[in-house]
Tab-separated table of C-alpha atoms and ligand atoms in Angstrom:
chain	number	residue	atom	x	y	z
A	125	MET	CA	-6.550	-194.886	4.375
A	126	ARG	CA	-3.510	-196.007	6.689
A	127	MET	CA	-1.516	-198.426	4.392
A	128	LEU	CA	1.341	-200.280	5.705
A	129	THR	CA	2.885	-202.536	2.908
A	130	VAL	CA	4.262	-205.389	4.788
A	131	ALA	CA	6.896	-208.084	3.403
A	132	ALA	CA	7.075	-211.539	5.109
A	133	ALA	CA	10.421	-212.622	4.452
A	134	GLN	CA	10.338	-216.301	4.733
A	135	MET	CA	13.855	-217.711	5.128
A	136	GLY	CA	14.828	-221.560	3.862
A	137	PRO	CA	16.965	-223.588	5.710
A	138	ILE	CA	20.025	-222.420	7.773
A	139	GLN	CA	22.426	-225.409	8.386
A	140	LYS	CA	24.510	-225.320	11.534
A	141	ALA	CA	27.704	-224.672	9.697
A	142	ASP	CA	26.574	-221.440	8.080
A	143	SER	CA	28.156	-218.535	9.261
A	144	ARG	CA	26.369	-215.128	10.530
A	145	ALA	CA	27.884	-213.360	7.818
A	146	ALA	CA	26.528	-215.801	4.882
A	147	VAL	CA	22.852	-215.694	6.593
A	148	ILE	CA	22.821	-212.066	6.845
A	149	ALA	CA	23.770	-211.612	3.061
A	150	ARG	CA	20.413	-213.502	2.240
A	151	MET	CA	18.393	-211.360	4.832
A	152	ILE	CA	19.840	-208.393	2.880
A	153	ALA	CA	19.077	-209.856	-0.498
A	154	LEU	CA	15.517	-210.006	0.646
A	155	LEU	CA	15.423	-206.669	1.895
A	156	ASP	CA	16.734	-205.301	-1.332
A	157	GLU	CA	14.061	-207.064	-3.215
A	158	ALA	CA	11.587	-205.728	-0.763
A	159	LYS	CA	12.608	-202.400	-1.166
A	160	GLY	CA	11.999	-202.938	-4.967
A	161	LYS	CA	8.673	-203.970	-4.332
A	162	GLY	CA	7.762	-200.728	-2.007
A	163	ALA	CA	7.792	-202.454	1.463
A	164	ASP	CA	7.572	-200.550	4.496
A	165	LEU	CA	8.569	-203.351	6.966
A	166	VAL	CA	10.000	-206.563	6.492
A	167	VAL	CA	9.563	-209.187	8.884
A	168	TYR	CA	11.863	-212.345	9.236
A	169	PRO	CA	11.547	-215.565	11.090
A	170	GLU	CA	12.216	-216.569	14.826
A	171	LEU	CA	15.911	-217.405	15.292
A	172	ALA	CA	16.744	-215.584	11.797
A	173	LEU	CA	20.223	-215.657	12.123
A	174	THR	CA	21.152	-219.343	12.967
A	175	THR	CA	19.957	-222.805	12.565
A	176	PHE	CA	17.250	-223.565	14.903
A	177	PHE	CA	19.850	-224.753	17.610
A	178	PRO	CA	17.496	-225.962	20.389
A	179	ARG	CA	17.344	-229.097	18.310
A	180	TRP	CA	20.747	-229.608	19.203
A	181	TYR	CA	21.516	-230.883	22.772
A	182	HIS	CA	24.908	-229.581	24.688
A	183	GLU	CA	25.336	-230.914	27.926
A	184	ASP	CA	27.494	-227.757	28.951
A	185	ARG	CA	24.806	-225.335	28.787
A	186	GLY	CA	27.496	-222.510	28.307
A	187	GLU	CA	28.482	-224.067	25.083
A	188	ALA	CA	25.409	-222.788	23.549
A	189	ASP	CA	26.029	-219.424	23.876
A	190	ILE	CA	27.770	-219.398	20.464
A	191	TRP	CA	24.507	-219.263	19.025
A	192	PHE	CA	23.616	-215.900	21.452
A	193	GLU	CA	24.052	-212.509	20.666
A	194	ASP	CA	25.052	-209.977	23.379
A	195	ALA	CA	24.476	-206.967	21.473
A	196	MET	CA	21.910	-205.510	18.833
A	197	PRO	CA	22.716	-204.276	16.580
A	198	GLY	CA	26.563	-206.112	17.007
A	199	PRO	CA	29.319	-206.707	14.756
A	200	ALA	CA	27.858	-209.192	12.282
A	201	THR	CA	24.197	-207.469	12.233
A	202	GLN	CA	25.367	-203.846	11.913
A	203	VAL	CA	25.338	-204.242	7.819
A	204	LEU	CA	21.556	-205.268	8.291
A	205	PHE	CA	20.354	-202.297	10.093
A	206	ASP	CA	22.552	-199.653	7.588
A	207	ARG	CA	21.187	-201.286	4.669
A	208	ALA	CA	17.707	-201.469	6.134
A	209	ARG	CA	18.040	-197.739	7.534
A	210	GLU	CA	19.704	-196.242	3.830
A	211	HIS	CA	16.287	-198.310	2.075
A	212	GLY	CA	14.182	-196.493	4.685
A	213	ILE	CA	12.393	-199.677	5.695
A	214	ALA	CA	11.427	-200.868	9.024
A	215	MET	CA	11.901	-204.531	9.629
A	216	SER	CA	11.544	-207.236	12.552
A	217	PHE	CA	13.613	-210.436	13.155
A	218	GLY	CA	14.377	-212.863	15.887
A	219	TYR	CA	17.301	-213.853	17.372
A	220	ALA	CA	18.850	-215.465	20.589
A	221	GLU	CA	19.548	-212.761	23.009
A	222	LYS	CA	22.325	-212.894	25.997
A	223	THR	CA	21.755	-210.074	28.295
A	224	SER	CA	24.768	-208.314	30.131
A	225	ASP	CA	23.817	-210.059	32.941
A	226	GLY	CA	23.799	-213.411	31.760
A	227	HIS	CA	20.159	-213.860	31.065
A	228	HIS	CA	19.096	-215.729	27.849
A	229	PHE	CA	15.836	-215.061	26.122
A	230	ASN	CA	14.499	-216.350	22.420
A	231	THR	CA	13.814	-212.181	21.557
A	232	SER	CA	12.502	-210.322	18.389
A	233	VAL	CA	12.847	-206.807	18.006
A	234	LEU	CA	11.225	-203.989	15.807
A	235	VAL	CA	13.220	-201.474	14.212
A	236	ASP	CA	12.010	-198.396	12.425
A	237	LYS	CA	13.043	-196.754	9.190
A	238	THR	CA	15.562	-194.904	10.879
A	239	GLY	CA	17.491	-197.996	12.437
A	240	VAL	CA	16.157	-197.529	15.692
A	241	ILE	CA	15.157	-200.264	17.741
A	242	VAL	CA	11.583	-199.140	18.634
A	243	GLY	CA	10.326	-202.635	20.385
A	244	LYS	CA	11.770	-205.582	21.841
A	245	TYR	CA	9.746	-208.865	22.528
A	246	ARG	CA	10.969	-212.202	24.666
A	247	LYS	CA	9.027	-215.172	23.849
A	248	ILE	CA	6.925	-216.221	26.813
A	249	HIS	CA	5.420	-219.696	25.885
A	250	LEU	CA	8.739	-221.882	25.278
A	251	PRO	CA	7.715	-225.310	24.343
A	252	GLY	CA	9.367	-228.387	24.396
A	253	HIS	CA	11.887	-229.659	27.355
A	254	ALA	CA	14.953	-228.480	29.395
A	255	GLU	CA	16.584	-232.392	29.509
A	256	TYR	CA	17.793	-234.694	26.589
A	257	ASP	CA	14.559	-236.874	26.221
A	258	PRO	CA	15.712	-240.345	24.112
A	259	GLU	CA	12.002	-240.784	23.848
A	260	ARG	CA	11.434	-238.329	21.114
A	261	THR	CA	12.437	-238.644	17.725
A	262	HIS	CA	14.236	-235.053	17.544
A	263	GLN	CA	14.976	-232.804	20.722
A	264	HIS	CA	13.328	-229.515	21.224
A	265	LEU	CA	15.261	-227.962	24.185
A	266	GLU	CA	13.875	-224.454	24.491
A	267	LYS	CA	13.141	-224.876	27.918
A	268	ARG	CA	16.814	-225.661	28.560
A	269	TYR	CA	18.739	-222.709	26.621
A	270	PHE	CA	16.066	-219.807	27.321
A	271	GLU	CA	14.029	-218.305	30.129
A	272	PRO	CA	10.307	-217.427	29.868
A	273	GLY	CA	10.070	-213.922	28.450
A	274	ASP	CA	9.805	-211.316	31.256
A	275	LEU	CA	8.450	-208.024	29.004
A	276	GLY	CA	5.009	-209.300	28.659
A	277	PHE	CA	3.116	-208.620	24.897
A	278	PRO	CA	3.612	-205.196	24.808
A	279	VAL	CA	2.266	-203.067	21.756
A	280	TRP	CA	3.976	-200.096	19.941
A	281	ARG	CA	2.478	-197.043	18.241
A	282	THR	CA	4.976	-196.482	15.148
A	283	LEU	CA	4.521	-196.703	11.224
A	284	GLY	CA	1.307	-195.109	11.547
A	285	GLY	CA	-0.476	-198.183	13.565
A	286	VAL	CA	-0.045	-199.837	16.911
A	287	LEU	CA	2.182	-203.061	16.227
A	288	GLY	CA	3.156	-206.051	18.528
A	289	MET	CA	5.170	-208.999	18.204
A	290	ALA	CA	5.226	-213.083	19.332
A	291	ILE	CA	7.379	-215.812	18.387
A	292	CYS	CA	6.258	-219.137	17.322
A	293	ASN	CA	4.603	-221.118	19.733
A	294	ASP	CA	3.132	-218.002	21.247
A	295	ARG	CA	0.940	-217.928	17.851
A	296	ARG	CA	-1.157	-220.797	19.352
A	297	TRP	CA	-2.151	-219.618	22.364
A	298	PRO	CA	-5.229	-217.163	22.307
A	299	GLU	CA	-3.784	-215.499	25.333
A	300	THR	CA	-1.012	-213.664	23.141
A	301	TYR	CA	-3.482	-212.084	20.727
A	302	ARG	CA	-5.787	-210.964	23.456
A	303	VAL	CA	-3.352	-209.146	25.260
A	304	MET	CA	-2.377	-207.378	22.700
A	305	GLY	CA	-6.122	-206.782	21.096
A	306	LEU	CA	-6.468	-205.254	24.858
A	307	GLN	CA	-4.065	-202.590	23.720
A	308	GLY	CA	-5.604	-201.854	20.292
A	309	VAL	CA	-3.002	-203.878	18.326
A	310	GLU	CA	-3.490	-203.608	14.276
A	311	MET	CA	-0.816	-206.066	13.219
A	312	VAL	CA	0.881	-208.562	15.156
A	313	LEU	CA	4.408	-209.763	13.617
A	314	ILE	CA	5.282	-213.508	14.211
A	315	GLY	CA	8.346	-215.308	13.330
A	316	TYR	CA	8.249	-219.369	13.597
A	317	ASN	CA	10.250	-222.616	13.167
A	318	THR	CA	8.005	-225.463	13.182
A	319	PRO	CA	9.447	-229.014	12.673
A	320	SER	CA	7.186	-230.769	10.254
A	321	VAL	CA	6.614	-233.901	12.483
A	322	ASN	CA	5.701	-234.011	15.955
A	323	SER	CA	8.712	-235.448	17.922
A	324	GLN	CA	6.208	-237.441	20.565
A	325	ARG	CA	3.437	-238.312	17.458
A	326	GLY	CA	5.113	-239.286	14.164
A	327	ALA	CA	1.354	-239.486	12.634
A	328	GLU	CA	1.281	-235.355	12.779
A	329	GLY	CA	3.177	-234.706	9.764
A	330	PRO	CA	3.248	-231.379	7.602
A	331	GLU	CA	0.074	-231.145	6.269
A	332	LYS	CA	-1.110	-231.081	9.957
A	333	ARG	CA	1.338	-228.808	11.053
A	334	LEU	CA	0.404	-226.506	8.243
A	335	PHE	CA	-3.207	-226.908	9.317
A	336	HIS	CA	-2.395	-225.693	12.731
A	337	ASN	CA	-0.595	-222.813	11.518
A	338	ARG	CA	-3.319	-221.571	9.428
A	339	LEU	CA	-5.869	-222.067	12.208
A	340	SER	CA	-3.816	-220.567	14.938
A	341	VAL	CA	-3.210	-217.334	13.019
A	342	GLN	CA	-6.653	-216.829	11.339
A	343	ALA	CA	-8.390	-217.429	14.470
A	344	GLY	CA	-5.812	-214.738	16.253
A	345	ALA	CA	-6.358	-212.501	13.687
A	346	TYR	CA	-10.194	-212.650	13.244
A	347	GLN	CA	-10.631	-212.699	17.188
A	348	ASN	CA	-8.925	-209.503	17.684
A	349	ALA	CA	-9.442	-207.793	14.360
A	350	THR	CA	-6.006	-207.467	13.498
A	351	TRP	CA	-3.353	-208.257	10.836
A	352	VAL	CA	-1.162	-210.933	11.685
A	353	VAL	CA	1.926	-211.523	9.405
A	354	ALA	CA	3.436	-215.133	10.548
A	355	VAL	CA	6.619	-215.869	8.677
A	356	ALA	CA	8.572	-219.342	8.753
A	357	LYS	CA	12.260	-220.438	8.521
A	358	ALA	CA	11.302	-223.768	6.261
A	359	GLY	CA	13.040	-226.898	4.823
A	360	ASP	CA	15.747	-229.207	5.975
A	361	GLU	CA	18.426	-227.951	8.265
A	362	ASP	CA	21.020	-230.488	8.656
A	363	GLY	CA	18.533	-233.456	8.310
A	364	HIS	CA	15.297	-231.882	10.195
A	365	HIS	CA	12.518	-230.677	8.189
A	366	MET	CA	10.425	-227.714	9.214
A	367	ILE	CA	7.325	-226.318	7.766
A	368	GLY	CA	6.999	-223.107	5.409
A	369	GLY	CA	3.629	-221.617	4.943
A	370	SER	CA	4.242	-218.204	5.572
A	371	LEU	CA	0.989	-216.096	5.897
A	372	ILE	CA	-0.298	-212.498	5.641
A	373	VAL	CA	-3.930	-212.709	7.435
A	374	ASP	CA	-6.376	-209.842	7.098
A	375	PRO	CA	-8.541	-208.789	10.302
A	376	ASN	CA	-11.196	-210.712	8.821
A	377	GLY	CA	-9.125	-214.163	9.410
A	378	GLU	CA	-8.610	-214.403	5.635
A	379	ILE	CA	-5.642	-214.936	4.072
A	380	VAL	CA	-4.011	-212.726	1.652
A	381	ALA	CA	-0.856	-214.287	0.879
A	382	GLU	CA	1.202	-217.683	1.827
A	383	ALA	CA	4.285	-218.821	0.848
A	384	LYS	CA	4.451	-221.663	-2.031
A	385	THR	CA	8.133	-222.585	-1.506
A	386	GLU	CA	10.210	-223.713	1.382
A	387	GLY	CA	13.212	-221.502	0.673
A	388	ASP	CA	13.851	-217.769	0.857
A	389	GLU	CA	10.849	-216.087	-0.559
A	390	LEU	CA	9.011	-212.612	0.027
A	391	LEU	CA	5.033	-212.247	0.289
A	392	VAL	CA	4.448	-208.289	0.034
A	393	HIS	CA	0.935	-207.118	0.641
A	394	ALA	CA	-0.314	-203.350	0.934
A	395	CYS	CA	-2.368	-203.674	4.408
A	396	ASN	CA	-4.524	-201.008	5.312
A	397	LEU	CA	-4.702	-200.791	8.902
A	398	ASP	CA	-7.884	-198.994	8.732
A	399	GLU	CA	-9.776	-202.531	7.799
A	400	THR	CA	-9.140	-203.420	11.737
A	401	ALA	CA	-11.619	-200.732	12.793
A	402	PHE	CA	-14.996	-202.566	11.407
A	403	GLY	CA	-14.135	-205.747	13.511
A	404	LYS	CA	-12.956	-203.478	16.665
A	405	SER	CA	-16.184	-201.562	16.695
A	406	THR	CA	-18.495	-204.380	16.308
A	407	ILE	CA	-18.395	-208.407	17.137
A	408	PHE	CA	-15.274	-207.678	18.894
A	409	ASP	CA	-15.898	-204.167	20.794
A	410	PHE	CA	-14.150	-205.602	23.851
A	411	ALA	CA	-15.682	-202.664	25.907
A	412	ARG	CA	-19.403	-203.515	24.929
A	413	HIS	CA	-19.016	-207.525	25.012
A	414	ARG	CA	-16.364	-208.780	27.159
A	415	ARG	CA	-17.535	-210.234	30.526
A	416	ILE	CA	-14.574	-210.230	32.646
A	417	GLU	CA	-16.180	-211.540	35.757
A	418	HIS	CA	-16.312	-214.924	34.102
A	419	TYR	CA	-12.655	-214.864	33.229
A	420	GLY	CA	-10.739	-214.943	36.340
A	421	ILE	CA	-9.614	-218.441	36.096
A	422	ILE	CA	-7.305	-217.467	32.737
A	423	THR	CA	-5.234	-215.319	35.109
A	424	SER	CA	-5.617	-217.592	38.634
A	425	GLN	CA	-4.853	-221.099	37.287
A	426	THR	CA	-2.479	-222.369	34.672
A	427	GLY	CA	-3.339	-226.276	34.218
A	428	ALA	CA	-6.819	-227.860	33.539
A	429	VAL	CA	-8.778	-229.250	36.723
A	430	PRO	CA	-11.596	-230.882	35.434
A	431	PRO	CA	-14.464	-231.808	38.232
A	432	PRO	CA	-14.250	-234.801	40.431
A	433	GLU	CA	-15.592	-237.855	38.834
A	434	ALA	CA	-19.066	-238.589	40.245
B	1736	LIG	N1	10.144	-222.529	17.905
B	1736	LIG	C1	8.624	-223.360	18.213
B	1736	LIG	O1	7.981	-222.718	19.296
B	1736	LIG	N2	8.240	-224.154	17.780
B	1736	LIG	C2	6.857	-224.996	18.155
B	1736	LIG	C3	7.356	-226.162	18.094
B	1736	LIG	C4	6.328	-227.346	18.963
B	1736	LIG	S1	6.645	-228.580	19.390
B	1736	LIG	C5	7.674	-228.857	20.421
B	1736	LIG	C6	5.883	-224.422	17.383
B	1736	LIG	O2	5.144	-224.300	18.186
B	1736	LIG	O3	5.856	-224.476	16.231
């Protein structure tokens, strides 16, 4: 059996005024708890180091650079890397990345048990809008502050298995999981920050949003016979509430662990990566069953084009 004990480290809210040091102290407390529970890998949320800043409009785009890291590890995060290496625990977390040539991405890294970054992913499906939108109850300015990721959906052979990453809105798109599924992924790590209410449809509240979260993650896991670990930043950030509901889902699509709170909370599960083999060799044996001659439209066309009216 190839066992990988994973800890989903849900984080409660981070206020605008909270320092990086205060947030990283919370991440280290979760890491210490994970060590005590025998975890091999700790997965933190999207943009784990800061509040979900894309809800705040900066007319001058450059002002938003305060939320970005230009080195990883950097001065604030080095202690987190040091503690993870001392514990011999791998980790994955999201942060806002500013590159040396001035590009901005919503990024996550995968760090092995020796503290080496073995994988980097840059969010591809950026939701929201680029300009201030007075029609919305709250802003979601990811398209203002980030460029779409330029690294594709890679996977890495590490920790005894094949691991991949995605970030928040990516989990709603079947293409995300399938591209990794086609590379044999056995565990997908996903962080998210999901507002509890749809800014353009107030009736869509937390129950519906939690339902869509489970639906997307469970479907992705089942249809690609992979473990999925989906980890929230939750609760009330400066008056803006986000869902919790962090999940660990098995390759059959079933939930094996789910968060009960909206605060810092650790879910630990011993995952047998060999459990991915049955689905991958039967109903989702891609090589035997996929009919790519009928899938061309998926990569040649972006928007839906219904047939003309009669
Ligand atoms: N962070 C993130 O991607 N959140 C989105 C909100 C969608 S509404 C603009 C999500 O898919 O959860």
